[in-house]
PDB file of N, CA and C in Angstrom:
ATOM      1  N   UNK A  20      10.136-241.954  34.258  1.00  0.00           N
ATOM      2  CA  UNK A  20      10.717-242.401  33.010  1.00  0.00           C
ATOM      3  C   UNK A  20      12.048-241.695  32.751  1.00  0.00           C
ATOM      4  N   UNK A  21      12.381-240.232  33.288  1.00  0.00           N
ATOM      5  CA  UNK A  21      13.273-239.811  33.013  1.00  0.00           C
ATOM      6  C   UNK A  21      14.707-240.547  33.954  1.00  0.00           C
ATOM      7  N   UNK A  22      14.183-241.359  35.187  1.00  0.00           N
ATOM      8  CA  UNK A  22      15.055-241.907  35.811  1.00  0.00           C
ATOM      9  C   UNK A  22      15.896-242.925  35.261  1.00  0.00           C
ATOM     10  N   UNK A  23      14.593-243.906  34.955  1.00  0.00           N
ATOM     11  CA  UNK A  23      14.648-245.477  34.768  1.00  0.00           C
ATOM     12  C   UNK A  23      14.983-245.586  33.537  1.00  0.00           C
ATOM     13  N   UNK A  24      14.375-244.946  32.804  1.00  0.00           N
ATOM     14  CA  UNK A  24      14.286-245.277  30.922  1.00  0.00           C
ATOM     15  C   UNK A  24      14.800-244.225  30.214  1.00  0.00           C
ATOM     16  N   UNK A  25      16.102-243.558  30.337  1.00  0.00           N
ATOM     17  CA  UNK A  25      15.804-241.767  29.621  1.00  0.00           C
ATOM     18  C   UNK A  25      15.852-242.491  28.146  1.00  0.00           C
ATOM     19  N   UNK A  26      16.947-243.649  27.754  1.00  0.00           N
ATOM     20  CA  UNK A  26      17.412-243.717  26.412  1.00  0.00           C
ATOM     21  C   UNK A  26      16.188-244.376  25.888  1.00  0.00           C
ATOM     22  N   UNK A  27      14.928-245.181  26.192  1.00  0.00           N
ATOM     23  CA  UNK A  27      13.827-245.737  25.901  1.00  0.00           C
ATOM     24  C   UNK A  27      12.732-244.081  25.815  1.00  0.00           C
ATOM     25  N   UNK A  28      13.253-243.463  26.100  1.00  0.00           N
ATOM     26  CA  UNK A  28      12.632-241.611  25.876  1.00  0.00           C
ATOM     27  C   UNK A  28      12.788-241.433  24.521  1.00  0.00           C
ATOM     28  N   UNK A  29      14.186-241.664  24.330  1.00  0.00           N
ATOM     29  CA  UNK A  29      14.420-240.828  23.640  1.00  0.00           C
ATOM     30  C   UNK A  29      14.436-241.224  22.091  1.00  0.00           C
ATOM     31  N   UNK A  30      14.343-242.553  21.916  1.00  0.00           N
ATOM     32  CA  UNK A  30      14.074-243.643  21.640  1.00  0.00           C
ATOM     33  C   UNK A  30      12.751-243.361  20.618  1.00  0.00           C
ATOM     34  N   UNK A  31      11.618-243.424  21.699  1.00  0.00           N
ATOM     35  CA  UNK A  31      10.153-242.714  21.764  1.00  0.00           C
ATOM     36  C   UNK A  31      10.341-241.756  20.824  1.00  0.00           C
ATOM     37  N   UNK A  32      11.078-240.676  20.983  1.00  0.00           N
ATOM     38  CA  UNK A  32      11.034-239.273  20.814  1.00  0.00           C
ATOM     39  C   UNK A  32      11.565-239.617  19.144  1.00  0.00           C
ATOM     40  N   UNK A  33      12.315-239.988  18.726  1.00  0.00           N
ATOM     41  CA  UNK A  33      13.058-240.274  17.560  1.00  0.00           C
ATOM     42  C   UNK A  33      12.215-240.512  16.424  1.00  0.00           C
ATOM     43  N   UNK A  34      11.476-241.600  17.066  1.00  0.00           N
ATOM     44  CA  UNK A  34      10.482-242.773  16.180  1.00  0.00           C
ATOM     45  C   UNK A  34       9.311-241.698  16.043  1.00  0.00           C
ATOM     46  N   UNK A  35       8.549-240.891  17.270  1.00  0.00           N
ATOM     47  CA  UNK A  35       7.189-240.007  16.949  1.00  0.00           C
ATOM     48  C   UNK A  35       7.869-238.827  15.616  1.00  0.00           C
ATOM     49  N   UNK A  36       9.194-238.652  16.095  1.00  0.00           N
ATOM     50  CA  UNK A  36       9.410-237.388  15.182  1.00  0.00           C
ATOM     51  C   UNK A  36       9.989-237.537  13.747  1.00  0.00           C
ATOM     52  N   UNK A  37      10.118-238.778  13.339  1.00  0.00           N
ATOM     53  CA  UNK A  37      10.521-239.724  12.107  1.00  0.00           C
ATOM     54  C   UNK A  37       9.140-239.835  11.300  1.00  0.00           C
ATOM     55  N   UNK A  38       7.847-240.011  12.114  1.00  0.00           N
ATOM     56  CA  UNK A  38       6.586-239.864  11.748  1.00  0.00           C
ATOM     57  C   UNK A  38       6.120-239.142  11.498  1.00  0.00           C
ATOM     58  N   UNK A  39       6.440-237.429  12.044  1.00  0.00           N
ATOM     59  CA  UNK A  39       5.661-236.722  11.595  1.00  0.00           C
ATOM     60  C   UNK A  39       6.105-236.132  10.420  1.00  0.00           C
ATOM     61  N   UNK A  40       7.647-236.252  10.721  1.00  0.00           N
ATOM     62  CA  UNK A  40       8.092-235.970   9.233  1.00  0.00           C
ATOM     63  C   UNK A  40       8.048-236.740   8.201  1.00  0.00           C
ATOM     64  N   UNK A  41       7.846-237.717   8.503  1.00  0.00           N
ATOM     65  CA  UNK A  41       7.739-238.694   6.627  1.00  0.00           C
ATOM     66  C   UNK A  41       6.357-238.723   6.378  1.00  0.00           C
ATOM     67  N   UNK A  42       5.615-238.546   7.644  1.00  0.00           N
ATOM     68  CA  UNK A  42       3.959-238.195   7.253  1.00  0.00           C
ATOM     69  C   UNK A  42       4.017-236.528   6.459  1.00  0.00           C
ATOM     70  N   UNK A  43       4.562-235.791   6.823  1.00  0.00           N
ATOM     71  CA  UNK A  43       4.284-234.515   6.442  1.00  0.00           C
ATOM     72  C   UNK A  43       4.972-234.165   5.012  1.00  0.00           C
ATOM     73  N   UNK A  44       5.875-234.879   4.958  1.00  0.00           N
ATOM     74  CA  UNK A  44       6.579-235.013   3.430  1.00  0.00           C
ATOM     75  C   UNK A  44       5.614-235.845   2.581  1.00  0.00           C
ATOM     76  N   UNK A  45       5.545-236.695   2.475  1.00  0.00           N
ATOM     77  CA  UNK A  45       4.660-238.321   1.833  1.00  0.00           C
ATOM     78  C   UNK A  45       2.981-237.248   1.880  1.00  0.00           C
ATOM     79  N   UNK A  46       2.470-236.346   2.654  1.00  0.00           N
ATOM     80  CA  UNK A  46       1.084-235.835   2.857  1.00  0.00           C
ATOM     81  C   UNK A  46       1.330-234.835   1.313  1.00  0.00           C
ATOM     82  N   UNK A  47       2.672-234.253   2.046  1.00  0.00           N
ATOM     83  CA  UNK A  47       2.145-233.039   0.762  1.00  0.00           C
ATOM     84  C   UNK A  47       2.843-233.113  -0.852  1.00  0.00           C
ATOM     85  N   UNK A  48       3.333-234.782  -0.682  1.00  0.00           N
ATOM     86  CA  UNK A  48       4.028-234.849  -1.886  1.00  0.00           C
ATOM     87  C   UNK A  48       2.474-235.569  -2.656  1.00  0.00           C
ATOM     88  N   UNK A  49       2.057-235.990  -2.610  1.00  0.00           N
ATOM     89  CA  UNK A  49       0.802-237.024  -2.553  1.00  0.00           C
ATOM     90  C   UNK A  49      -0.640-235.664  -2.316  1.00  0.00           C
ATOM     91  N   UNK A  50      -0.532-234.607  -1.552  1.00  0.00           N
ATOM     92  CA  UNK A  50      -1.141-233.564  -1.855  1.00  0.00           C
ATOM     93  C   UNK A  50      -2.861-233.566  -1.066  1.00  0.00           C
ATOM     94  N   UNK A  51      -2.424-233.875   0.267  1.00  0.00           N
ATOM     95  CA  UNK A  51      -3.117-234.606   1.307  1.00  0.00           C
ATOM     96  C   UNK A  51      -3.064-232.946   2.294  1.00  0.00           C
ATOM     97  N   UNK A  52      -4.351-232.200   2.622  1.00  0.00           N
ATOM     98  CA  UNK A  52      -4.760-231.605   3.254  1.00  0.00           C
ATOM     99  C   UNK A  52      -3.693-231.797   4.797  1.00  0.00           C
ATOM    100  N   UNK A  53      -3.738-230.188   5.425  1.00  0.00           N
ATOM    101  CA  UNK A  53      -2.686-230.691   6.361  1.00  0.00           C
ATOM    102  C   UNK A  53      -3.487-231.336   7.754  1.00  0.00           C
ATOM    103  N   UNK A  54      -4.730-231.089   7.736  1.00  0.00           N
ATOM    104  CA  UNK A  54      -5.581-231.459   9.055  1.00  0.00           C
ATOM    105  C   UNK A  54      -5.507-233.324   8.720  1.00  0.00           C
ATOM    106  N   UNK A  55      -5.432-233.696   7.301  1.00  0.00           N
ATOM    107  CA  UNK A  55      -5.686-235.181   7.323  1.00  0.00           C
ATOM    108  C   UNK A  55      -4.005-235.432   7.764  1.00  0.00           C
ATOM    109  N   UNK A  56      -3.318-234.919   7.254  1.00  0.00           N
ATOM    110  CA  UNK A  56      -1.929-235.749   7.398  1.00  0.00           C
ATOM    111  C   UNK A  56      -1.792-235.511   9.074  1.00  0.00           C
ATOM    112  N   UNK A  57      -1.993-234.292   9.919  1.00  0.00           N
ATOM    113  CA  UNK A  57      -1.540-234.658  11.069  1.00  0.00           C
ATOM    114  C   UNK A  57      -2.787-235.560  11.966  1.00  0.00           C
ATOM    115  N   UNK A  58      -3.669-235.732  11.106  1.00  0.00           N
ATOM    116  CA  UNK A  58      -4.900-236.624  12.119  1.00  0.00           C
ATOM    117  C   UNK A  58      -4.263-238.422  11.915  1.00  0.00           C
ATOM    118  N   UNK A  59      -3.487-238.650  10.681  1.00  0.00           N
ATOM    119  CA  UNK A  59      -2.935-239.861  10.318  1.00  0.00           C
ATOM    120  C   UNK A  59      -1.942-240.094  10.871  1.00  0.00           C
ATOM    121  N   UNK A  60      -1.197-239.061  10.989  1.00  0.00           N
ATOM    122  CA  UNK A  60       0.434-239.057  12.015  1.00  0.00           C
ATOM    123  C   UNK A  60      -0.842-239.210  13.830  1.00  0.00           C
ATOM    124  N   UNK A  61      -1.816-238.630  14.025  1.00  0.00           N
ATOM    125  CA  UNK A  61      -1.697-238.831  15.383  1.00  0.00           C
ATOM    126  C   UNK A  61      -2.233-240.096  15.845  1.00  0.00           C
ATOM    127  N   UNK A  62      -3.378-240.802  14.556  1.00  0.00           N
ATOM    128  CA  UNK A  62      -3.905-242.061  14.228  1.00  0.00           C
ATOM    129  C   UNK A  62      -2.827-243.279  14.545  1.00  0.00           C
ATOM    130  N   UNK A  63      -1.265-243.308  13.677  1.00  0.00           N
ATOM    131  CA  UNK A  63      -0.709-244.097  14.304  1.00  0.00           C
ATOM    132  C   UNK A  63       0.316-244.158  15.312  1.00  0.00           C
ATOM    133  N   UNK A  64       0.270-242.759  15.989  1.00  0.00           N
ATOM    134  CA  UNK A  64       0.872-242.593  17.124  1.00  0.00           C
ATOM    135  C   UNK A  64       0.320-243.459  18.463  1.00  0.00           C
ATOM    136  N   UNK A  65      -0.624-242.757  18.538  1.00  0.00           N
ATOM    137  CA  UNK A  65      -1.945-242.503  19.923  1.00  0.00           C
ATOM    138  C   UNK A  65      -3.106-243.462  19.246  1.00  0.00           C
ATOM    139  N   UNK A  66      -3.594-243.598  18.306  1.00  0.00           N
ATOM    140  CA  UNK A  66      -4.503-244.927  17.847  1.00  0.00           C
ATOM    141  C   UNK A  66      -5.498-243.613  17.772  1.00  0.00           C
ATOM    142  N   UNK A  67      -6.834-244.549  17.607  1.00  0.00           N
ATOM    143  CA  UNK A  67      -7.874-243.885  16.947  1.00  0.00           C
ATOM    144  C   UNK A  67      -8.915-242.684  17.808  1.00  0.00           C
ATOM    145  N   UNK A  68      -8.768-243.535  19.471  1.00  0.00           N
ATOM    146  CA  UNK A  68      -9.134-242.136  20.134  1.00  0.00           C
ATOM    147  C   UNK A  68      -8.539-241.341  20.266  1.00  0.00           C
ATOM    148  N   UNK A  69      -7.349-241.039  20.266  1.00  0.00           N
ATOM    149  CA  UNK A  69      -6.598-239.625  20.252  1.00  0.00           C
ATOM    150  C   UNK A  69      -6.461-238.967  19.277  1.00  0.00           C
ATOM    151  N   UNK A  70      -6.499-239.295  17.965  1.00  0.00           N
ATOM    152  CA  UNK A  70      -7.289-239.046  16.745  1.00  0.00           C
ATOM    153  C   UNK A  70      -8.002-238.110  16.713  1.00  0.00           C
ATOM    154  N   UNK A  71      -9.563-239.019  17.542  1.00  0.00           N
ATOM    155  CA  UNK A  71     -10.707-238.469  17.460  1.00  0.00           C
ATOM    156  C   UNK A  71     -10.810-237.062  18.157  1.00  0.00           C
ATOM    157  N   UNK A  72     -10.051-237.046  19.458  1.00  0.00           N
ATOM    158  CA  UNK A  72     -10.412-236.196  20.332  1.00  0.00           C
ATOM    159  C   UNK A  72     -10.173-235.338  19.763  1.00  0.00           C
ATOM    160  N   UNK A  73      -8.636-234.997  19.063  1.00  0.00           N
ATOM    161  CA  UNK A  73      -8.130-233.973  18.154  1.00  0.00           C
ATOM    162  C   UNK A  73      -8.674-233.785  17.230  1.00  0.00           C
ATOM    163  N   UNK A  74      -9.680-234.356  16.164  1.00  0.00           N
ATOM    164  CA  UNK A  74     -10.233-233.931  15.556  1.00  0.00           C
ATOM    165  C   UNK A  74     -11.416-233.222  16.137  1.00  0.00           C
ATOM    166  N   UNK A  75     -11.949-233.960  17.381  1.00  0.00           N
ATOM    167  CA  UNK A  75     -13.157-233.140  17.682  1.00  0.00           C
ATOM    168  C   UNK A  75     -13.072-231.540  18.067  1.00  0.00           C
ATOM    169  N   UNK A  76     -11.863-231.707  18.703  1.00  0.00           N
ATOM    170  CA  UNK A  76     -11.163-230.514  19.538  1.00  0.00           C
ATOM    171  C   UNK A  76     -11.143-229.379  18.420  1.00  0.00           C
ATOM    172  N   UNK A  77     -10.065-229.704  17.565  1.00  0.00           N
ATOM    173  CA  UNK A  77      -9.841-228.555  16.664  1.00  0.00           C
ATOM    174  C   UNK A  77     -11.490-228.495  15.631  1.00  0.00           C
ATOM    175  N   UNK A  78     -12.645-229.022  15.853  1.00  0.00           N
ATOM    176  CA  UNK A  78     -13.562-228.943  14.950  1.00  0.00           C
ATOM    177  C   UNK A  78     -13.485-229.035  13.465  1.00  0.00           C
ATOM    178  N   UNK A  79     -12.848-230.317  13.498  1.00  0.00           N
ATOM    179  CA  UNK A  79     -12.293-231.408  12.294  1.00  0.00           C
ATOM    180  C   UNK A  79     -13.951-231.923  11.965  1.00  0.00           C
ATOM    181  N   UNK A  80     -15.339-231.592  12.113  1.00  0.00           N
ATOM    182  CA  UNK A  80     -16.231-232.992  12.517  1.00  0.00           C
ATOM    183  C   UNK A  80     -15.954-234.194  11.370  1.00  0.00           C
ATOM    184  N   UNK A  81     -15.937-233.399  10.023  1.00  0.00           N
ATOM    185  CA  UNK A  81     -15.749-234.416   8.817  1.00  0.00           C
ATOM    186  C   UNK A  81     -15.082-235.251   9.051  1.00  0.00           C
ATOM    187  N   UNK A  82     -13.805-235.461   9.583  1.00  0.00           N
ATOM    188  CA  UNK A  82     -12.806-236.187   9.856  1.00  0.00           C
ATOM    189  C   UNK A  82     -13.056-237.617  10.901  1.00  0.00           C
ATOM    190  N   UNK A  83     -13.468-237.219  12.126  1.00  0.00           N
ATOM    191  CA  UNK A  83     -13.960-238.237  13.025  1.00  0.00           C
ATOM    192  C   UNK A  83     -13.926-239.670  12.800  1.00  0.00           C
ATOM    193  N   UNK A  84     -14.873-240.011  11.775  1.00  0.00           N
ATOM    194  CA  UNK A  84     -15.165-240.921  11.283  1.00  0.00           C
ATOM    195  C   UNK A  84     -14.222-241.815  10.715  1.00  0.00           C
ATOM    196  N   UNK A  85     -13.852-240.734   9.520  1.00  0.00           N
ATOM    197  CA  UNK A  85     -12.548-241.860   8.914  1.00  0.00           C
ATOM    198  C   UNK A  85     -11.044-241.993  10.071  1.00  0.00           C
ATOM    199  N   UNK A  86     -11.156-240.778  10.645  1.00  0.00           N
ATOM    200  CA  UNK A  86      -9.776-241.018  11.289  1.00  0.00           C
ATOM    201  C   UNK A  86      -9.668-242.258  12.457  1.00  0.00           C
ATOM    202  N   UNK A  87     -11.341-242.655  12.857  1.00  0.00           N
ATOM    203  CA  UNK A  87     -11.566-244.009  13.759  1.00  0.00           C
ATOM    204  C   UNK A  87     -11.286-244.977  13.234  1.00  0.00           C
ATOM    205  N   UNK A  88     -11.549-245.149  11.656  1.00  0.00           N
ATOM    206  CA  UNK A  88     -11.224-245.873  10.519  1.00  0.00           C
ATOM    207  C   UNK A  88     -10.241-246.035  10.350  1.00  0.00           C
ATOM    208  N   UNK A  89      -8.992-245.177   9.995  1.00  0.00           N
ATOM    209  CA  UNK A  89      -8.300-245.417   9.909  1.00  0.00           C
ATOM    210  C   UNK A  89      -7.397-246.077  11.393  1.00  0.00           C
ATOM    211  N   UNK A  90      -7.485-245.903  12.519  1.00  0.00           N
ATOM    212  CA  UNK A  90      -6.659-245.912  13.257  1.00  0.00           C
ATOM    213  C   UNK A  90      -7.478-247.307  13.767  1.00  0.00           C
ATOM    214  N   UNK A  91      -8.732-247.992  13.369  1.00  0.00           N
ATOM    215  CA  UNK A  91      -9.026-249.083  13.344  1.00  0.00           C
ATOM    216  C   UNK A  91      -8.551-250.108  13.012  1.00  0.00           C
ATOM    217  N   UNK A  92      -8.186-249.544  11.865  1.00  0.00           N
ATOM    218  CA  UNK A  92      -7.446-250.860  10.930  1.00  0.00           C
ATOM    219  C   UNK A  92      -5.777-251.000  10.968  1.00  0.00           C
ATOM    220  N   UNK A  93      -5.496-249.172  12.045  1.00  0.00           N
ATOM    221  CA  UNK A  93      -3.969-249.878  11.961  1.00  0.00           C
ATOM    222  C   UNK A  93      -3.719-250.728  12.852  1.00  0.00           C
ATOM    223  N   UNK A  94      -4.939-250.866  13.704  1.00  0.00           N
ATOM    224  CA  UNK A  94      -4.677-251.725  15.005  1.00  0.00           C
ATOM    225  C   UNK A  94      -4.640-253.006  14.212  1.00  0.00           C
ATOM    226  N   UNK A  95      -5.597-253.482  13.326  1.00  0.00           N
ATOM    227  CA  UNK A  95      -5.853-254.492  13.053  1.00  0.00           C
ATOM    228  C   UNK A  95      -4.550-255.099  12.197  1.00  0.00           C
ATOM    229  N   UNK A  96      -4.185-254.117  11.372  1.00  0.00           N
ATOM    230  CA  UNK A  96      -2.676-254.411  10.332  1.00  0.00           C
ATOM    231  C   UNK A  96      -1.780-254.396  11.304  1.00  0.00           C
ATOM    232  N   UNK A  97      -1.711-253.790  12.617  1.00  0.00           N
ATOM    233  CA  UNK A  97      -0.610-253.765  13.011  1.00  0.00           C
ATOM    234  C   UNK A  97      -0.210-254.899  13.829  1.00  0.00           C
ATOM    235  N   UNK A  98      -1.225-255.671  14.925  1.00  0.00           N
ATOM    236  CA  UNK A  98      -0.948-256.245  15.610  1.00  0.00           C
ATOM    237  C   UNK A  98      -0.473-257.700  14.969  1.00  0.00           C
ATOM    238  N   UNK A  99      -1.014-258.154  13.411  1.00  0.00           N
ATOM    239  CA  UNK A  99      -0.293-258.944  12.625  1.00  0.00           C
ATOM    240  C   UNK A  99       1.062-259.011  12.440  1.00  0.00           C
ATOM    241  N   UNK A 100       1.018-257.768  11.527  1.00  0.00           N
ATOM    242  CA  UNK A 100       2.729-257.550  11.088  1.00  0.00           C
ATOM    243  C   UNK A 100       3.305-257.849  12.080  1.00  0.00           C
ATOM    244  N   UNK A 101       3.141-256.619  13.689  1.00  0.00           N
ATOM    245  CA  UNK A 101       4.045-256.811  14.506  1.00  0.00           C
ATOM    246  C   UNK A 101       4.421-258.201  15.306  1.00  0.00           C
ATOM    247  N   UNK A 102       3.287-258.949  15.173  1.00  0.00           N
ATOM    248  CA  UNK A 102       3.401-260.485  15.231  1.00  0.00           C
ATOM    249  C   UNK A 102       4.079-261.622  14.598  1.00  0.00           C
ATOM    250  N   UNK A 103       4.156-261.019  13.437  1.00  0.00           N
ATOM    251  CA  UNK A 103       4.823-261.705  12.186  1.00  0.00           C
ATOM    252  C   UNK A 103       6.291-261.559  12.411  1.00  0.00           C
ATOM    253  N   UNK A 104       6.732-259.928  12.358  1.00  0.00           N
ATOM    254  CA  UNK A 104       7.746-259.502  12.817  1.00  0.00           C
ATOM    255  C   UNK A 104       8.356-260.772  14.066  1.00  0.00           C
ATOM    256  N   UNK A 105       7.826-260.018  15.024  1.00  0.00           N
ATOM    257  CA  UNK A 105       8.419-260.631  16.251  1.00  0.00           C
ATOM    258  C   UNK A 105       9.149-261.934  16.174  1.00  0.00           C
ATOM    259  N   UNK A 106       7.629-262.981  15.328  1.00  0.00           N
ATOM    260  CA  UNK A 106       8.265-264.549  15.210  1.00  0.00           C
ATOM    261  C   UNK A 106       9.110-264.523  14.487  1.00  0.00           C
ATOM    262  N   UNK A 107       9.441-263.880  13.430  1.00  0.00           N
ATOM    263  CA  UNK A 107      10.721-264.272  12.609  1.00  0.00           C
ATOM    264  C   UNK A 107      12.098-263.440  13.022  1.00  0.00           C
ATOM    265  N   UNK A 108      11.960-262.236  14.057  1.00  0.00           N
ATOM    266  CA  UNK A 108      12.891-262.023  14.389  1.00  0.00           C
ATOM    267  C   UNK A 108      13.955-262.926  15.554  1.00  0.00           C
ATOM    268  N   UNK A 109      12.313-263.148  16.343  1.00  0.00           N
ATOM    269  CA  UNK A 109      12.751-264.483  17.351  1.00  0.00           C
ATOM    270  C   UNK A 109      13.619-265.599  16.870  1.00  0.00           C
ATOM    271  N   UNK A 110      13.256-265.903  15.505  1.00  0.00           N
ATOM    272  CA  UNK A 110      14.035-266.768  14.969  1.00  0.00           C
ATOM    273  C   UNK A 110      15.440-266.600  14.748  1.00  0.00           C
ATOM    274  N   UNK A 111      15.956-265.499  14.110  1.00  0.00           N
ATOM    275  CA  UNK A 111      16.939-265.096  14.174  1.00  0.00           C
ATOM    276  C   UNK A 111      17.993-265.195  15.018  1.00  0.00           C
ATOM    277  N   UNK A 112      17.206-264.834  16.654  1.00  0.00           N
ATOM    278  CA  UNK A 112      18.137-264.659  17.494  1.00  0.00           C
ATOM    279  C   UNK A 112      19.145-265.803  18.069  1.00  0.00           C
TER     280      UNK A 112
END
Protein backbone atom coordinates (compact mmCIF):
# COMPACT_ATOMS: atom_id res chain seq x y z
CA UNK A 1 0.00 0.00 0.00
CA UNK A 2 2.81 2.22 0.65
CA UNK A 3 3.83 1.64 -3.09
CA UNK A 4 0.60 1.65 -4.99
CA UNK A 5 -1.75 3.80 -2.80
CA UNK A 6 0.46 6.12 -0.34
CA UNK A 7 -2.15 9.19 -0.98
CA UNK A 8 -5.31 6.55 -0.47
CA UNK A 9 -3.02 6.03 3.12
CA UNK A 10 -3.11 8.89 3.92
CA UNK A 11 -6.38 9.61 3.00
CA UNK A 12 -7.29 6.59 5.51
CA UNK A 13 -5.17 8.19 8.06
CA UNK A 14 -6.99 11.70 7.93
CA UNK A 15 -10.59 10.34 8.02
CA UNK A 16 -9.60 7.57 11.25
CA UNK A 17 -7.98 10.64 12.95
CA UNK A 18 -10.98 13.21 12.21
CA UNK A 19 -12.92 10.38 14.18
CA UNK A 20 -11.26 10.05 16.99
CA UNK A 21 -11.18 13.48 17.51
CA UNK A 22 -14.76 14.59 16.96
CA UNK A 23 -15.60 11.32 18.85
CA UNK A 24 -13.46 12.43 21.77
CA UNK A 25 -14.69 16.04 21.76
CA UNK A 26 -18.70 15.26 21.05
CA UNK A 27 -17.86 12.08 24.09
CA UNK A 28 -16.80 14.47 26.63
CA UNK A 29 -18.86 17.42 25.69
CA UNK A 30 -22.07 15.14 25.99
CA UNK A 31 -20.10 13.53 29.11
CA UNK A 32 -19.70 9.92 27.76
CA UNK A 33 -17.16 7.70 29.80
CA UNK A 34 -13.79 7.44 27.95
CA UNK A 35 -13.87 3.44 27.48
CA UNK A 36 -17.49 4.10 25.66
CA UNK A 37 -16.28 6.91 23.40
CA UNK A 38 -13.15 5.01 22.22
CA UNK A 39 -15.23 1.57 21.90
CA UNK A 40 -17.71 3.92 19.46
CA UNK A 41 -14.74 5.53 17.60
CA UNK A 42 -13.42 1.79 17.16
CA UNK A 43 -17.22 0.51 16.43
CA UNK A 44 -17.24 2.74 13.37
CA UNK A 45 -13.85 2.34 12.33
CA UNK A 46 -13.25 -1.59 12.39
CA UNK A 47 -17.21 -2.49 12.87
CA UNK A 48 -18.44 -4.44 15.69
CA UNK A 49 -15.83 -7.25 16.02
CA UNK A 50 -13.01 -5.13 16.57
CA UNK A 51 -15.04 -3.41 19.03
CA UNK A 52 -15.62 -6.44 20.75
CA UNK A 53 -12.21 -7.81 20.87
CA UNK A 54 -11.09 -4.47 22.45
CA UNK A 55 -13.51 -4.46 24.76
CA UNK A 56 -12.88 -7.98 25.71
CA UNK A 57 -9.15 -7.36 25.76
CA UNK A 58 -9.02 -4.35 27.95
CA UNK A 59 -11.86 -6.19 30.29
CA UNK A 60 -14.63 -3.77 29.18
CA UNK A 61 -17.19 -7.10 29.81
CA UNK A 62 -20.21 -4.54 30.34
CA UNK A 63 -19.56 -3.08 27.13
CA UNK A 64 -19.50 -6.15 24.65
CA UNK A 65 -22.88 -6.24 24.12
CA UNK A 66 -23.88 -2.82 23.32
CA UNK A 67 -20.72 -2.09 21.45
CA UNK A 68 -21.98 -5.30 18.93
CA UNK A 69 -25.08 -3.18 18.98
CA UNK A 70 -23.94 -0.49 18.20
CA UNK A 71 -21.56 -1.37 15.42
CA UNK A 72 -24.63 -3.55 14.21
CA UNK A 73 -26.65 -0.98 13.33
CA UNK A 74 -23.93 1.15 11.86
CA UNK A 75 -23.62 -1.47 9.38
CA UNK A 76 -27.17 -1.42 8.88
CA UNK A 77 -27.46 2.75 8.73
CA UNK A 78 -24.54 2.73 6.90
CA UNK A 79 -24.78 0.61 3.99
CA UNK A 80 -28.16 2.74 3.16
CA UNK A 81 -26.90 6.17 3.47
CA UNK A 82 -23.78 5.11 1.71
CA UNK A 83 -26.10 3.81 -1.01
CA UNK A 84 -28.19 6.71 -1.10
CA UNK A 85 -25.11 8.78 -1.21
CA UNK A 86 -23.51 7.04 -4.03
CA UNK A 87 -26.86 7.21 -6.31
CA UNK A 88 -27.25 10.77 -6.03
CA UNK A 89 -23.74 11.54 -6.30
CA UNK A 90 -23.67 9.34 -9.46
CA UNK A 91 -26.14 11.62 -10.59
CA UNK A 92 -24.29 14.52 -10.38
CA UNK A 93 -21.48 13.40 -12.26
Amino acid sequence: IFMNAPLLLAFVFVVAMSNLIVSLFAGKLFRFRLEEILLACNASVGGPTTAAAMAIAKGWQGLVAPVMLVGTFGYLIGNYVGTLLGTWFSTLV
